[in-house]
Amino acid sequence: METASRSDGRERSVKVQAGDVALEGELRIPDNAQGVVLFAHGSGSGRHSPRNQHVARILRDSGLATLLLDLLTAEEEALDVRSGQYRFDINLLAKRVVGATDWLIHQAHTGNLNVGYFGASTGAAAALVAAAEKPDIVGAVVSRGGRPDLADRALPLVKSPTLLIVGGLDYPVIGMNKEALIKLNIDKKLVIVPGATHLFEEPGALEEVGRLATDWFIDHLGSRATH
């Protein structure tokens, strides 16, 4: 059911049909939204992730709608916890992101909004693979502590301006992001947040992620033609 909130405008718990599965999601649309950002979470994370919820609030404060959803069903998540079967299945996760994108552009309240992706950990790779499949739909991608290297052969095909954000103390992931940056052939940028670790738990680190992501999305989503 759709409810009203002074800070977030329309808010709904939603079931997003992505292929043959229905994914649990949370859609919030501020008044006069300038675009909608779909969050692609990494392994072991979902729509309730406190870090992505924090960034999503910052985006909404700047007039961007947000869709946070679980890329795995409850049954798949339980199996993944035991076996790790799904967490690095980038093609599966990307298909779910593509399906959620198709769902967004066919909804009454979001169909006229430009779409961006915010990916974390392995979700960043899924977002980039999905962006390569939706070059005319996805206006921008932001990765937080992501594994864009796992997008591999899809990277040169990405047409969406891409911002990679990595913590300054997240040494292995910095190298992975630098390698991925070389393969991207579009408007791209790597920002290293000083003193931040992989989860950006340090004071002010997530606020900086939110600021960087907001600026990137506002700059690039606003220039895309509406669907």
XYZ file of C-alpha atoms in Angstrom:
227
model
C 0.000 0.000 0.000
C 1.236 3.477 -0.852
C 1.760 5.820 2.072
C 2.769 9.453 2.445
C 5.826 10.775 4.231
C 6.852 14.401 4.543
C 10.532 13.714 3.880
C 10.246 10.916 1.329
C 7.016 11.670 -0.522
C 5.387 8.424 -1.727
C 6.657 5.269 -0.052
C 5.734 1.708 -0.962
C 6.744 -1.816 -0.128
C 6.753 -3.501 -3.520
C 7.135 -6.881 -5.147
C 9.267 -6.502 -8.249
C 8.772 -9.125 -10.925
C 12.180 -9.929 -12.413
C 11.943 -12.843 -14.789
C 10.396 -15.801 -12.993
C 10.871 -14.454 -9.456
C 9.236 -11.744 -7.380
C 11.745 -9.680 -5.380
C 10.949 -7.749 -2.210
C 11.644 -4.029 -2.520
C 11.195 -0.610 -0.988
C 10.341 2.256 -3.338
C 10.423 5.851 -2.098
C 9.644 8.783 -4.318
C 10.190 12.347 -3.063
C 8.054 15.127 -4.447
C 9.210 16.359 -7.868
C 11.740 13.527 -8.202
C 14.494 14.161 -10.746
C 15.337 10.501 -11.329
C 15.220 7.074 -9.701
C 18.203 5.113 -8.383
C 18.051 1.330 -8.193
C 20.315 -0.161 -5.500
C 22.121 -3.408 -6.339
C 23.324 -4.931 -3.086
C 26.215 -7.275 -2.631
C 26.279 -10.739 -1.123
C 24.738 -11.083 2.310
C 23.011 -7.717 1.979
C 19.606 -6.507 0.889
C 17.080 -3.723 1.051
C 17.536 -3.298 4.800
C 21.287 -2.643 4.556
C 21.939 0.267 6.954
C 24.710 1.606 4.729
C 22.627 1.689 1.572
C 19.611 2.985 3.510
C 21.818 5.833 4.719
C 22.986 6.705 1.209
C 19.425 6.376 -0.108
C 18.212 8.993 2.390
C 20.884 11.395 1.189
C 19.825 10.845 -2.420
C 16.162 11.439 -1.582
C 17.016 14.645 0.239
C 18.368 15.847 -3.119
C 15.233 14.870 -5.027
C 16.071 11.381 -6.278
C 13.699 8.441 -5.881
C 15.198 5.178 -4.630
C 14.403 1.491 -5.105
C 16.128 -0.833 -2.662
C 15.392 -4.489 -3.256
C 16.651 -7.950 -2.429
C 18.280 -9.450 -5.509
C 17.788 -12.924 -4.037
C 14.609 -14.509 -2.755
C 14.474 -15.520 0.914
C 15.067 -19.152 -0.057
C 18.045 -18.272 -2.268
C 19.528 -16.065 0.443
C 19.273 -18.850 3.019
C 20.980 -21.260 0.616
C 23.666 -18.711 -0.206
C 24.489 -18.232 3.476
C 25.231 -21.949 3.716
C 26.838 -22.605 0.339
C 27.839 -19.285 -1.255
C 26.013 -20.492 -4.366
C 24.681 -17.141 -5.546
C 26.913 -14.382 -4.226
C 29.308 -14.416 -7.194
C 26.731 -15.349 -9.826
C 27.029 -11.961 -11.521
C 24.964 -12.974 -14.555
C 22.030 -14.011 -12.368
C 22.235 -10.826 -10.289
C 22.500 -8.701 -13.432
C 19.389 -10.349 -14.901
C 17.529 -9.431 -11.714
C 18.721 -5.811 -12.027
C 17.586 -5.721 -15.667
C 14.212 -7.142 -14.660
C 13.825 -4.552 -11.923
C 14.720 -1.818 -14.417
C 11.997 -3.013 -16.784
C 9.576 -3.011 -13.851
C 10.519 0.573 -12.933
C 10.005 1.995 -16.396
C 6.531 0.461 -16.580
C 5.306 1.884 -13.256
C 3.060 4.942 -13.250
C 5.140 6.898 -10.720
C 8.604 6.064 -12.107
C 8.096 5.429 -15.816
C 8.944 9.023 -16.679
C 12.069 9.157 -14.495
C 15.637 8.627 -15.683
C 17.258 5.556 -14.120
C 20.569 5.260 -12.290
C 22.246 2.307 -10.563
C 24.021 2.320 -7.191
C 25.982 -0.897 -6.683
C 27.906 -2.182 -3.667
C 30.363 -5.089 -3.503
C 29.366 -7.741 -6.071
C 26.216 -5.730 -6.757
C 28.395 -3.161 -8.510
C 29.439 -5.774 -11.071
C 25.808 -6.773 -11.570
C 24.870 -3.111 -12.055
C 27.553 -2.628 -14.707
C 26.578 -5.775 -16.620
C 22.952 -4.625 -16.509
C 23.938 -1.116 -17.633
C 25.708 -2.615 -20.658
C 22.429 -4.332 -21.555
C 20.358 -1.154 -21.067
C 22.489 1.620 -22.646
C 19.472 3.725 -23.627
C 17.841 3.480 -20.200
C 20.585 3.713 -17.560
C 21.868 7.256 -17.267
C 24.576 6.746 -14.616
C 26.214 4.142 -12.380
C 27.855 4.605 -8.975
C 29.837 1.870 -7.222
C 30.599 1.904 -3.477
C 33.388 -0.433 -2.402
C 32.433 -2.472 -5.428
C 33.902 -5.300 -7.462
C 33.540 -3.812 -10.953
C 36.329 -6.122 -12.105
C 33.811 -8.983 -11.926
C 31.832 -7.347 -14.754
C 34.815 -8.337 -16.904
C 33.920 -8.367 -20.618
C 30.893 -6.133 -20.104
C 33.020 -3.177 -18.981
C 33.995 -1.897 -22.467
C 30.310 -2.092 -23.469
C 29.032 0.181 -20.689
C 27.695 3.476 -22.054
C 26.529 4.927 -18.732
C 28.824 7.458 -16.982
C 30.355 5.551 -14.077
C 31.724 6.694 -10.714
C 33.793 4.245 -8.655
C 34.112 5.093 -4.927
C 36.611 3.143 -2.816
C 37.869 3.524 0.749
C 41.452 4.675 1.066
C 42.256 1.742 3.381
C 40.524 -0.870 1.224
C 43.769 -1.767 -0.513
C 42.879 -4.881 -2.555
C 39.647 -3.303 -3.810
C 41.473 -0.117 -4.855
C 43.573 -2.176 -7.244
C 40.529 -3.989 -8.613
C 38.779 -0.690 -9.261
C 41.820 0.783 -11.000
C 41.938 -2.202 -13.329
C 38.222 -1.894 -14.094
C 38.522 1.853 -14.701
C 40.977 1.241 -17.553
C 38.440 -0.991 -19.345
C 35.595 1.534 -19.153
C 35.326 3.600 -22.324
C 32.876 6.257 -21.146
C 32.761 9.261 -18.810
C 34.321 7.692 -15.720
C 35.937 8.614 -12.434
C 37.575 6.869 -9.483
C 37.366 8.610 -6.106
C 39.286 7.258 -3.112
C 37.860 8.381 0.242
C 40.802 8.929 2.634
C 40.761 6.893 5.849
C 37.738 4.794 4.873
C 37.674 1.001 5.021
C 35.600 -1.375 2.888
C 32.287 -0.744 4.679
C 32.798 3.030 5.091
C 32.032 2.770 8.813
C 34.298 5.672 9.775
C 32.685 8.984 10.876
C 31.630 11.001 7.855
C 32.596 8.324 5.314
C 29.076 7.402 4.216
C 28.109 11.062 4.103
C 30.943 11.594 1.635
C 29.747 8.617 -0.421
C 26.256 10.102 -0.437
C 27.526 13.506 -1.515
C 29.635 12.082 -4.333
C 26.816 9.822 -5.535
C 24.255 12.629 -5.415
C 26.428 14.953 -7.474
C 27.085 12.223 -10.053
C 23.446 11.261 -10.430
C 22.174 14.841 -10.561
C 24.775 15.741 -13.191
C 24.100 12.747 -15.438
C 20.493 11.720 -14.941
C 19.260 15.201 -15.624
C 20.797 15.177 -19.110
C 19.082 11.957 -20.249
C 15.934 12.158 -22.352
C 12.857 10.794 -20.602
C 11.599 7.368 -21.585
